Amino acid sequence: MKQTAFITGATSGIGKATAEIFAKNNIRLILCGRRKERLQELQKELGQFTEVTTLQFDVSNKEAVFTAINSLPENFSNIDILINNAGNAHGFSTIQNGSIDDWDAMIDINVKGLLYVSKAIIPKMTEKNHGFIVNIGSIAAKDVYANGNVYCASKHAVNALNKAMRIDLNKYNIRVSAIHPGAVETAFSDIRFKGDTEKAKSVYAGYKALQAADIADIIHFVITRPYHVNIEDLVVYPTAQATPTILNRK
Ligand code: 8X3
């Protein structure tokens, strides 16, 4: 039977690459993001492969999250797979120099946004004793590095929530997994460094970083295991990266 996936942060990076691989594998898509034009383009592009609908909202706006999800048309309301992907790093400073606005943004989007979306969608899964939640964490969910402080804390929260969801949803037969990527070459560093493209580029210089499609491929692998198989979590590094800070650059 055709499955329906709900993807947050679908307009770029890992979310977009996941939408692409899901579409090509005939999964019906609900694509969510803040940027309407990008959502429309993606709907047009992926609509050749599968049914696609879009929801424009900011995951950190709780009213907008519930209004958008409650507005889903009947043929998209039966959600099988939730990809909690929306999230970003804002700033790269010591704790003593960090910006409170950056901290708020990371906690609001990476933690509270993930919770709001999950809260809106989980009842659709518990009522049918079926569903799959994939939380996109980070190696920052497992480790802490200099200047990563609040970003690392927000991703540690994602790791904790991933475990908590698996425990609380166990009796509902719902699968819960996390993927924790290392360096993925996306707009991630542009956002972290607030448009300082030189700094952002230098993050991926001198080695082959992961690509968004590499992570999307792994997400697709995870969701296509037989239903009795649940991959708890996966930490994925580029071969050149041994830890958040040890990189074999040429
Ligand atoms: C992205 C990887 O190393 O910048 O979450 O935290 S890292």
Coordinates of N, CA and C and ligand atoms in Angstrom, one line a residue:
M1 N 0.8 -1.2 0.0 CA 0.0 0.0 0.0 C 0.9 1.3 0.0
K2 N 0.4 2.3 -0.7 CA 1.2 3.5 -0.8 C 1.3 4.2 0.5
Q3 N 2.5 4.6 0.9 CA 2.7 5.3 2.2 C 2.7 6.8 2.0
T4 N 2.5 7.5 3.1 CA 2.5 9.0 3.0 C 3.5 9.5 4.0
A5 N 4.4 10.3 3.6 CA 5.5 10.9 4.5 C 5.3 12.4 4.6
F6 N 5.5 12.8 5.8 CA 5.5 14.3 6.2 C 6.9 14.7 6.5
I7 N 7.4 15.7 5.7 CA 8.8 16.0 5.9 C 8.9 17.5 6.3
T8 N 9.6 17.8 7.4 CA 9.8 19.2 7.8 C 11.1 19.7 7.2
G9 N 11.2 21.0 7.0 CA 12.5 21.5 6.4 C 12.7 20.9 5.0
A10 N 11.7 20.8 4.2 CA 11.8 20.0 3.0 C 12.3 20.9 1.8
T11 N 12.5 22.2 2.0 CA 12.9 23.0 0.9 C 14.4 23.0 0.5
S12 N 15.2 22.4 1.4 CA 16.6 22.4 1.1 C 17.3 21.3 1.8
G13 N 18.6 21.1 1.5 CA 19.4 20.1 2.2 C 18.9 18.7 2.3
I14 N 19.0 18.2 3.5 CA 18.6 16.8 3.8 C 17.1 16.6 3.5
G15 N 16.3 17.5 3.9 CA 14.9 17.4 3.7 C 14.5 17.3 2.3
K16 N 15.1 18.1 1.5 CA 14.8 18.2 0.0 C 15.3 16.8 -0.6
A17 N 16.5 16.4 -0.3 CA 17.0 15.2 -0.8 C 16.2 14.0 -0.4
T18 N 15.6 14.0 0.8 CA 14.8 12.9 1.3 C 13.4 12.9 0.5
A19 N 12.9 14.2 0.2 CA 11.7 14.3 -0.6 C 11.9 13.7 -2.0
E20 N 13.1 13.9 -2.5 CA 13.4 13.4 -3.9 C 13.5 11.9 -3.9
I21 N 14.2 11.3 -3.0 CA 14.3 9.9 -3.0 C 13.0 9.2 -2.6
F22 N 12.2 9.8 -1.8 CA 10.9 9.2 -1.4 C 10.0 9.3 -2.7
A23 N 10.0 10.4 -3.4 CA 9.1 10.6 -4.5 C 9.4 9.5 -5.6
K24 N 10.7 9.3 -5.8 CA 11.1 8.3 -6.8 C 10.8 6.9 -6.4
N25 N 10.5 6.7 -5.1 CA 10.1 5.4 -4.6 C 8.6 5.4 -4.3
N26 N 7.9 6.3 -4.9 CA 6.4 6.3 -4.9 C 5.8 6.4 -3.5
I27 N 6.4 7.3 -2.7 CA 5.9 7.6 -1.4 C 5.1 9.0 -1.6
R28 N 3.9 9.0 -1.1 CA 3.1 10.3 -1.2 C 3.7 11.3 -0.2
L29 N 3.8 12.6 -0.6 CA 4.6 13.5 0.1 C 3.8 14.7 0.7
I30 N 4.0 15.0 1.9 CA 3.6 16.3 2.5 C 4.9 17.1 2.8
L31 N 5.1 18.1 2.0 CA 6.4 18.8 2.1 C 6.1 20.1 2.9
C32 N 6.9 20.4 3.9 CA 6.7 21.5 4.8 C 8.0 22.4 4.8
G33 N 7.7 23.7 4.9 CA 8.8 24.6 4.9 C 8.3 26.0 5.1
R34 N 9.2 27.0 5.2 CA 8.8 28.4 5.3 C 8.7 29.1 4.0
R35 N 9.4 28.6 3.0 CA 9.6 29.3 1.7 C 8.6 28.8 0.7
K36 N 7.5 29.6 0.4 CA 6.4 29.1 -0.4 C 6.9 28.8 -1.9
E37 N 7.7 29.7 -2.4 CA 8.1 29.5 -3.8 C 8.9 28.2 -4.0
R38 N 9.8 27.9 -3.0 CA 10.5 26.6 -3.1 C 9.6 25.4 -2.9
L39 N 8.6 25.6 -2.1 CA 7.7 24.5 -1.9 C 6.9 24.2 -3.2
Q40 N 6.5 25.3 -3.9 CA 5.8 25.2 -5.1 C 6.6 24.5 -6.2
E41 N 7.9 25.0 -6.3 CA 8.8 24.4 -7.3 C 9.0 22.9 -7.1
L42 N 9.2 22.5 -5.8 CA 9.4 21.1 -5.4 C 8.1 20.3 -5.7
Q43 N 7.0 20.9 -5.5 CA 5.7 20.2 -5.7 C 5.6 19.9 -7.2
K44 N 6.0 20.9 -8.0 CA 5.9 20.7 -9.5 C 6.9 19.6 -9.9
E45 N 8.1 19.7 -9.4 CA 9.2 18.8 -9.8 C 8.9 17.3 -9.4
L46 N 8.5 17.2 -8.1 CA 8.3 15.8 -7.6 C 6.9 15.3 -7.9
G47 N 6.0 16.2 -8.3 CA 4.6 15.8 -8.7 C 4.6 14.9 -9.9
Q48 N 5.7 14.8 -10.7 CA 5.8 13.9 -11.8 C 5.9 12.4 -11.3
F49 N 6.3 12.3 -10.1 CA 6.6 10.9 -9.6 C 5.5 10.4 -8.6
T50 N 4.9 11.3 -7.8 CA 4.0 10.9 -6.8 C 3.1 12.1 -6.5
E51 N 2.1 11.8 -5.6 CA 1.2 12.9 -5.2 C 1.9 13.7 -4.1
V52 N 1.9 15.1 -4.3 CA 2.6 16.0 -3.4 C 1.7 17.1 -2.9
T53 N 1.7 17.3 -1.6 CA 1.0 18.6 -1.2 C 2.0 19.3 -0.3
T54 N 1.8 20.6 -0.1 CA 2.8 21.4 0.6 C 2.1 22.1 1.8
L55 N 2.8 22.4 2.8 CA 2.3 23.2 3.9 C 3.4 24.2 4.2
Q56 N 3.0 25.5 4.2 CA 4.0 26.5 4.5 C 3.8 27.0 5.9
F57 N 4.7 26.7 6.8 CA 4.7 27.2 8.2 C 6.1 27.1 8.8
D58 N 6.2 27.8 9.9 CA 7.5 27.8 10.6 C 7.3 26.8 11.8
V59 N 8.1 25.8 12.0 CA 7.9 24.8 13.0 C 7.9 25.4 14.4
S60 N 8.5 26.6 14.6 CA 8.6 27.2 15.9 C 7.3 28.0 16.3
N61 N 6.4 28.1 15.3 CA 5.2 28.8 15.6 C 4.1 27.8 15.9
K62 N 3.8 27.6 17.2 CA 2.9 26.4 17.5 C 1.5 26.5 16.9
E63 N 0.9 27.7 16.9 CA -0.4 27.9 16.3 C -0.3 27.5 14.8
A64 N 0.7 28.0 14.1 CA 0.8 27.7 12.7 C 1.0 26.2 12.4
V65 N 1.7 25.5 13.3 CA 2.0 24.1 13.1 C 0.6 23.4 13.2
F66 N -0.2 23.6 14.2 CA -1.4 22.9 14.4 C -2.5 23.3 13.3
T67 N -2.5 24.6 12.9 CA -3.4 25.0 11.9 C -3.1 24.4 10.6
A68 N -1.8 24.3 10.2 CA -1.4 23.7 9.0 C -1.7 22.2 8.9
I69 N -1.4 21.5 10.0 CA -1.5 20.1 10.0 C -3.0 19.7 10.0
N70 N -3.8 20.5 10.7 CA -5.3 20.3 10.7 C -5.9 20.6 9.4
S71 N -5.2 21.4 8.5 CA -5.8 21.7 7.2 C -5.5 20.7 6.1
L72 N -4.8 19.6 6.5 CA -4.5 18.7 5.4 C -5.7 18.0 4.8
P73 N -5.7 17.9 3.5 CA -6.9 17.3 2.8 C -7.0 15.8 3.2
E74 N -8.1 15.3 3.2 CA -8.4 13.9 3.6 C -7.4 12.9 3.0
N75 N -7.1 13.0 1.7 CA -6.2 12.0 1.0 C -4.7 12.2 1.5
F76 N -4.4 13.2 2.3 CA -3.1 13.3 2.8 C -3.0 13.2 4.4
S77 N -4.2 12.9 5.0 CA -4.2 13.0 6.4 C -3.8 11.7 7.1
N78 N -3.6 10.6 6.3 CA -3.2 9.3 6.9 C -1.7 9.2 6.8
I79 N -1.0 9.8 7.8 CA 0.5 9.9 7.7 C 1.2 8.6 8.3
D80 N 2.0 8.0 7.5 CA 2.8 6.8 7.9 C 4.2 7.2 8.4
I81 N 4.8 8.2 7.8 CA 6.2 8.5 8.2 C 6.3 10.0 8.4
L82 N 6.9 10.3 9.6 CA 7.2 11.7 9.9 C 8.8 11.8 9.9
I83 N 9.3 12.7 9.1 CA 10.7 13.0 9.1 C 10.9 14.4 9.8
N84 N 11.3 14.4 11.0 CA 11.6 15.6 11.8 C 12.9 16.1 11.4
N85 N 13.0 16.9 10.3 CA 14.3 17.3 9.8 C 14.6 18.8 10.0
A86 N 13.5 19.6 10.2 CA 13.8 21.1 10.3 C 14.7 21.4 11.5
G87 N 15.7 22.1 11.2 CA 16.7 22.5 12.3 C 17.9 23.1 11.7
N88 N 18.5 23.9 12.6 CA 19.7 24.6 12.1 C 20.6 25.1 13.2
A89 N 21.8 25.5 12.9 CA 22.7 26.1 13.9 C 22.7 27.6 13.6
H90 N 22.6 28.4 14.7 CA 22.7 29.8 14.5 C 23.8 30.3 15.4
G91 N 24.9 30.8 14.7 CA 26.0 31.3 15.4 C 27.0 30.2 15.8
F92 N 28.2 30.7 16.2 CA 29.3 29.7 16.5 C 30.2 30.5 17.5
S93 N 29.8 30.6 18.8 CA 30.5 31.4 19.7 C 30.7 30.6 21.0
T94 N 31.6 31.1 21.8 CA 31.7 30.6 23.2 C 30.4 30.9 24.0
I95 N 30.2 30.2 25.0 CA 28.9 30.4 25.8 C 28.9 31.9 26.4
Q96 N 30.1 32.4 26.7 CA 30.1 33.7 27.3 C 29.9 34.8 26.2
N97 N 30.1 34.5 24.9 CA 29.9 35.5 23.9 C 28.6 35.2 23.1
G98 N 27.9 34.2 23.4 CA 26.8 33.8 22.5 C 25.7 34.8 22.5
S99 N 24.9 34.7 21.4 CA 23.7 35.6 21.3 C 22.5 34.9 21.8
I100 N 21.7 35.6 22.7 CA 20.5 35.0 23.2 C 19.5 34.8 22.1
D101 N 19.5 35.7 21.1 CA 18.6 35.4 20.0 C 18.9 34.1 19.2
D102 N 20.2 33.9 19.1 CA 20.6 32.6 18.4 C 20.2 31.4 19.3
W103 N 20.4 31.6 20.6 CA 20.0 30.4 21.5 C 18.5 30.2 21.3
D104 N 17.7 31.3 21.4 CA 16.3 31.1 21.3 C 15.9 30.4 20.0
A105 N 16.5 30.9 18.9 CA 16.2 30.3 17.6 C 16.5 28.8 17.6
M106 N 17.6 28.4 18.1 CA 18.0 26.9 18.1 C 17.1 26.1 19.0
I107 N 16.8 26.6 20.2 CA 15.9 25.9 21.0 C 14.4 25.9 20.5
D108 N 14.0 27.0 19.9 CA 12.6 27.1 19.4 C 12.5 26.2 18.1
I109 N 13.5 26.2 17.3 CA 13.3 25.4 16.0 C 13.7 23.9 16.3
N110 N 14.9 23.7 16.8 CA 15.4 22.3 16.8 C 14.7 21.5 17.9
V111 N 14.3 22.1 19.0 CA 13.6 21.3 20.1 C 12.1 21.5 20.1
K112 N 11.7 22.8 20.3 CA 10.3 23.0 20.4 C 9.5 22.7 19.1
G113 N 10.1 23.1 18.0 CA 9.5 22.9 16.7 C 9.3 21.4 16.5
L114 N 10.3 20.6 16.8 CA 10.2 19.1 16.7 C 9.1 18.6 17.5
L115 N 9.0 19.1 18.7 CA 7.9 18.7 19.7 C 6.5 19.1 19.2
Y116 N 6.4 20.3 18.7 CA 5.0 20.7 18.2 C 4.6 19.8 17.0
V117 N 5.5 19.6 16.1 CA 5.1 18.8 14.9 C 4.8 17.4 15.4
S118 N 5.6 16.9 16.2 CA 5.3 15.5 16.7 C 4.0 15.4 17.5
K119 N 3.7 16.4 18.3 CA 2.5 16.4 19.1 C 1.3 16.4 18.1
A120 N 1.4 17.1 17.0 CA 0.3 17.2 16.1 C 0.1 15.9 15.3
I121 N 1.2 15.2 15.1 CA 1.1 14.0 14.2 C 1.0 12.7 14.9
I122 N 1.6 12.6 16.1 CA 1.6 11.3 16.8 C 0.1 10.8 17.0
P123 N -0.9 11.6 17.3 CA -2.2 11.0 17.5 C -2.7 10.2 16.2
K124 N -2.3 10.7 15.0 CA -2.6 10.0 13.8 C -2.0 8.6 13.7
M125 N -0.9 8.5 14.4 CA -0.2 7.2 14.4 C -0.7 6.3 15.5
T126 N -0.9 6.8 16.7 CA -1.3 6.0 17.9 C -2.7 5.4 17.6
E127 N -3.6 6.2 16.9 CA -4.9 5.7 16.7 C -5.0 4.5 15.8
K128 N -3.9 4.3 14.9 CA -3.9 3.1 14.1 C -2.8 2.1 14.4
N129 N -2.1 2.4 15.5 CA -1.0 1.5 16.0 C 0.0 1.3 14.8
H130 N 0.3 2.3 14.2 CA 1.2 2.2 13.0 C 1.9 3.5 12.7
G131 N 3.2 3.5 12.5 CA 3.8 4.8 12.1 C 5.3 4.7 12.3
F132 N 6.0 5.7 11.7 CA 7.4 5.7 11.7 C 7.9 7.2 11.9
I133 N 8.6 7.4 12.9 CA 9.2 8.8 13.2 C 10.7 8.7 13.0
V134 N 11.2 9.5 12.1 CA 12.7 9.6 12.0 C 13.1 11.0 12.4
N135 N 13.9 11.1 13.5 CA 14.4 12.4 14.0 C 15.8 12.6 13.5
I136 N 16.0 13.8 12.9 CA 17.3 14.1 12.4 C 18.1 14.8 13.4
G137 N 19.0 14.1 14.0 CA 19.9 14.7 15.1 C 21.1 15.3 14.4
S138 N 22.3 14.9 15.0 CA 23.6 15.4 14.5 C 24.6 14.7 15.4
I139 N 25.9 14.7 14.9 CA 26.9 14.3 15.8 C 27.0 15.2 17.0
A140 N 26.4 16.4 16.9 CA 26.3 17.3 18.0 C 25.3 16.8 19.1
A141 N 24.6 15.7 18.7 CA 23.6 15.1 19.7 C 24.4 14.1 20.6
K142 N 25.6 13.8 20.2 CA 26.4 12.7 20.9 C 27.6 13.3 21.5
D143 N 28.1 14.4 21.0 CA 29.4 15.0 21.4 C 29.2 16.5 21.6
V144 N 30.1 17.1 22.3 CA 30.0 18.6 22.4 C 31.4 19.1 22.0
Y145 N 31.4 20.2 21.2 CA 32.7 20.8 20.7 C 32.7 22.3 21.0
A146 N 33.9 22.8 21.0 CA 34.1 24.3 21.3 C 33.2 25.1 20.4
N147 N 32.5 26.1 21.0 CA 31.6 27.0 20.3 C 30.3 26.4 19.8
G148 N 30.1 25.1 20.1 CA 28.9 24.4 19.7 C 27.8 24.5 20.8
N149 N 28.2 24.8 22.0 CA 27.3 24.8 23.2 C 25.8 24.6 23.0
V150 N 25.1 25.7 22.6 CA 23.6 25.6 22.6 C 23.1 24.7 21.4
Y151 N 23.8 24.8 20.3 CA 23.4 23.9 19.2 C 23.6 22.4 19.7
C152 N 24.7 22.1 20.3 CA 24.9 20.7 20.8 C 23.8 20.4 21.8
A153 N 23.5 21.3 22.7 CA 22.4 21.1 23.7 C 21.1 20.8 23.0
S154 N 20.8 21.5 22.0 CA 19.5 21.3 21.3 C 19.5 19.9 20.6
K155 N 20.6 19.5 20.1 CA 20.7 18.2 19.4 C 20.8 17.1 20.5
H156 N 21.4 17.3 21.6 CA 21.3 16.4 22.7 C 19.8 16.2 23.1
A157 N 19.1 17.2 23.1 CA 17.6 17.1 23.4 C 16.9 16.3 22.4
V158 N 17.3 16.4 21.1 CA 16.7 15.6 20.0 C 17.0 14.1 20.3
N159 N 18.2 13.8 20.7 CA 18.6 12.5 21.0 C 17.8 11.9 22.2
A160 N 17.6 12.7 23.2 CA 16.8 12.3 24.4 C 15.3 12.1 23.9
L161 N 14.8 13.0 23.1 CA 13.4 12.9 22.7 C 13.2 11.7 21.8
N162 N 14.3 11.3 21.0 CA 14.2 10.2 20.2 C 14.0 8.9 21.0
K163 N 14.8 8.8 22.1 CA 14.7 7.7 23.0 C 13.4 7.7 23.7
A164 N 13.0 8.9 24.2 CA 11.7 9.0 24.9 C 10.5 8.6 24.0
M165 N 10.5 9.0 22.8 CA 9.4 8.7 21.9 C 9.4 7.1 21.7
R166 N 10.5 6.5 21.6 CA 10.5 5.1 21.4 C 10.0 4.4 22.6
I167 N 10.3 4.9 23.8 CA 9.8 4.3 25.0 C 8.2 4.5 25.1
D168 N 7.8 5.7 24.9 CA 6.4 6.1 25.2 C 5.5 5.5 24.1
L169 N 6.0 5.4 22.9 CA 5.2 4.9 21.8 C 5.4 3.4 21.5
N170 N 6.1 2.8 22.4 CA 6.4 1.3 22.2 C 5.1 0.5 22.1
K171 N 4.2 0.8 23.0 CA 3.0 0.0 23.0 C 2.0 0.3 21.8
Y172 N 2.4 1.3 21.1 CA 1.5 1.6 19.9 C 2.2 1.1 18.6
N173 N 3.2 0.3 18.7 CA 3.8 -0.4 17.6 C 4.4 0.6 16.6
I174 N 4.8 1.8 17.1 CA 5.4 2.9 16.3 C 6.9 2.8 16.3
R175 N 7.5 2.9 15.1 CA 8.9 2.8 15.0 C 9.5 4.2 15.2
V176 N 10.6 4.3 15.9 CA 11.2 5.6 16.1 C 12.7 5.5 15.9
S177 N 13.3 6.3 15.0 CA 14.8 6.2 14.7 C 15.3 7.6 14.7
A178 N 16.7 7.7 14.9 CA 17.4 9.0 14.7 C 18.5 8.7 13.8
I179 N 18.8 9.7 13.0 CA 20.0 9.7 12.1 C 20.9 10.9 12.6
H180 N 22.1 10.7 12.9 CA 23.0 11.7 13.4 C 24.2 12.0 12.4
P181 N 24.0 12.9 11.5 CA 25.0 13.2 10.5 C 26.2 14.0 11.0
G182 N 27.4 13.8 10.5 CA 28.5 14.7 10.7 C 28.4 15.8 9.7
A183 N 29.6 16.1 9.1 CA 29.6 17.3 8.2 C 28.9 17.0 6.9
V184 N 27.8 17.6 6.6 CA 27.0 17.5 5.4 C 27.1 18.8 4.7
E185 N 27.5 18.8 3.4 CA 27.7 20.0 2.6 C 26.3 20.5 2.1
T186 N 25.8 21.4 2.9 CA 24.5 22.1 2.6 C 24.6 23.5 3.0
A187 N 23.4 24.2 3.1 CA 23.4 25.6 3.5 C 23.6 25.7 5.0
F188 N 23.8 24.6 5.7 CA 24.0 24.6 7.2 C 25.0 25.6 7.6
S189 N 26.2 25.6 7.0 CA 27.2 26.5 7.5 C 27.0 27.9 7.2
D190 N 26.3 28.1 6.0 CA 26.0 29.5 5.6 C 25.1 30.1 6.7
I191 N 24.2 29.3 7.2 CA 23.3 29.8 8.3 C 24.0 30.0 9.6
R192 N 24.8 28.9 9.9 CA 25.6 29.0 11.2 C 26.5 30.3 11.2
F193 N 27.1 30.6 10.1 CA 28.0 31.7 10.0 C 27.4 33.0 9.4
K194 N 26.1 33.0 9.4 CA 25.2 34.1 9.0 C 25.7 34.8 7.7
G195 N 25.8 33.9 6.7 CA 26.1 34.4 5.4 C 27.6 34.7 5.1
D196 N 28.5 34.4 6.0 CA 29.9 34.6 5.8 C 30.3 33.4 4.9
T197 N 30.3 33.5 3.6 CA 30.4 32.4 2.7 C 31.8 31.8 2.8
E198 N 32.8 32.7 3.0 CA 34.2 32.2 3.1 C 34.3 31.2 4.2
K199 N 33.8 31.6 5.4 CA 33.9 30.7 6.6 C 33.1 29.5 6.3
A200 N 31.9 29.6 5.7 CA 31.1 28.5 5.5 C 31.7 27.5 4.6
K201 N 32.4 28.0 3.5 CA 33.0 27.1 2.5 C 34.2 26.4 3.2
S202 N 34.9 27.1 4.1 CA 36.1 26.5 4.7 C 35.7 25.2 5.6
V203 N 34.5 25.1 6.0 CA 34.1 24.0 6.8 C 34.2 22.7 5.9
Y204 N 33.9 22.8 4.6 CA 33.9 21.6 3.8 C 35.2 21.6 2.9
A205 N 36.2 22.4 3.2 CA 37.4 22.4 2.3 C 38.3 21.3 2.6
G206 N 38.9 20.8 1.5 CA 40.0 19.8 1.7 C 39.7 18.4 1.9
Y207 N 38.4 18.1 1.9 CA 38.0 16.7 2.0 C 36.6 16.5 1.4
K208 N 36.2 15.3 1.3 CA 34.8 15.0 0.7 C 33.8 14.9 1.8
A209 N 33.0 16.0 1.9 CA 32.0 16.0 3.0 C 30.8 15.1 2.6
L210 N 30.0 14.7 3.5 CA 28.7 14.0 3.1 C 27.9 15.0 2.3
Q211 N 27.1 14.4 1.4 CA 26.1 15.2 0.6 C 24.7 14.9 1.2
A212 N 23.8 15.8 1.0 CA 22.4 15.6 1.5 C 21.9 14.3 1.0
A213 N 22.2 13.9 -0.3 CA 21.7 12.7 -0.9 C 22.2 11.4 -0.1
D214 N 23.4 11.5 0.4 CA 23.9 10.4 1.2 C 23.0 10.1 2.4
I215 N 22.6 11.2 3.1 CA 21.8 11.0 4.3 C 20.4 10.6 3.9
A216 N 19.9 11.2 2.8 CA 18.5 10.8 2.3 C 18.5 9.3 2.0
D217 N 19.5 8.8 1.4 CA 19.6 7.4 1.0 C 19.5 6.5 2.3
I218 N 20.2 6.9 3.3 CA 20.2 6.2 4.6 C 18.8 6.3 5.3
I219 N 18.2 7.4 5.2 CA 16.8 7.5 5.7 C 15.9 6.6 5.0
H220 N 16.1 6.5 3.7 CA 15.2 5.6 2.9 C 15.5 4.2 3.3
F221 N 16.8 3.8 3.5 CA 17.1 2.5 3.9 C 16.4 2.2 5.3
V222 N 16.5 3.1 6.2 CA 15.9 2.9 7.5 C 14.4 2.6 7.5
I223 N 13.7 3.4 6.6 CA 12.3 3.3 6.6 C 11.8 2.1 5.8
T224 N 12.7 1.5 5.0 CA 12.3 0.4 4.2 C 12.7 -1.0 4.8
R225 N 13.1 -1.0 6.0 CA 13.4 -2.3 6.6 C 12.0 -3.0 6.9
P226 N 12.0 -4.3 7.1 CA 10.7 -4.9 7.4 C 10.2 -4.3 8.7
Y227 N 8.8 -4.3 8.9 CA 8.2 -3.5 9.9 C 8.7 -3.9 11.3
H228 N 9.2 -5.2 11.5 CA 9.6 -5.6 12.8 C 11.0 -5.2 13.1
V229 N 11.7 -4.5 12.2 CA 13.1 -4.0 12.4 C 13.1 -2.5 12.6
N230 N 13.6 -2.1 13.7 CA 13.7 -0.7 14.0 C 15.2 -0.3 14.3
I231 N 15.7 0.5 13.5 CA 17.1 1.0 13.7 C 17.1 2.1 14.7
E232 N 17.7 1.9 15.9 CA 17.5 2.8 17.0 C 18.1 4.2 16.6
D233 N 19.4 4.2 16.2 CA 20.0 5.4 15.6 C 21.2 5.1 14.9
L234 N 21.6 6.0 14.0 CA 22.8 5.8 13.2 C 23.6 7.1 13.2
V235 N 24.9 7.0 13.5 CA 25.8 8.1 13.4 C 26.5 8.0 12.1
V236 N 26.5 9.0 11.3 CA 27.1 9.0 10.0 C 28.1 10.1 9.8
Y237 N 29.4 9.7 9.6 CA 30.5 10.6 9.3 C 30.9 10.5 7.9
P238 N 31.5 11.6 7.3 CA 32.3 11.4 6.1 C 33.5 10.6 6.5
T239 N 34.1 9.9 5.6 CA 35.3 9.1 5.9 C 36.4 9.9 6.4
A240 N 36.5 11.2 6.0 CA 37.6 12.0 6.4 C 37.4 12.6 7.8
Q241 N 36.2 12.4 8.4 CA 36.0 13.0 9.7 C 35.9 11.9 10.8
A242 N 36.7 12.0 11.8 CA 36.8 11.0 12.9 C 35.9 11.4 14.1
T243 N 35.9 12.7 14.3 CA 35.1 13.3 15.5 C 34.6 14.6 15.0
P244 N 33.8 15.3 15.7 CA 33.4 16.7 15.2 C 34.6 17.5 14.9
T245 N 35.7 17.4 15.5 CA 36.9 18.3 15.2 C 38.1 17.6 14.6
I246 N 38.1 16.3 14.4 CA 39.3 15.7 13.7 C 38.9 15.4 12.3
L247 N 39.5 16.1 11.4 CA 39.3 16.0 10.0 C 40.6 15.8 9.2
N248 N 40.5 14.9 8.3 CA 41.7 14.6 7.5 C 41.6 15.5 6.2
R249 N 42.1 16.7 6.4 CA 42.0 17.7 5.2 C 43.3 17.6 4.4
K250 N 43.2 17.6 3.1 CA 44.4 17.6 2.2 C 44.8 19.0 1.8
Ligands
8X3_1 C1 26.0 19.2 11.9 C2 27.3 18.7 12.2 O1 29.6 19.0 13.4 O2 28.5 21.0 12.7 O3 25.0 19.0 12.8 O4 27.7 19.7 14.6 S1 28.3 19.6 13.2

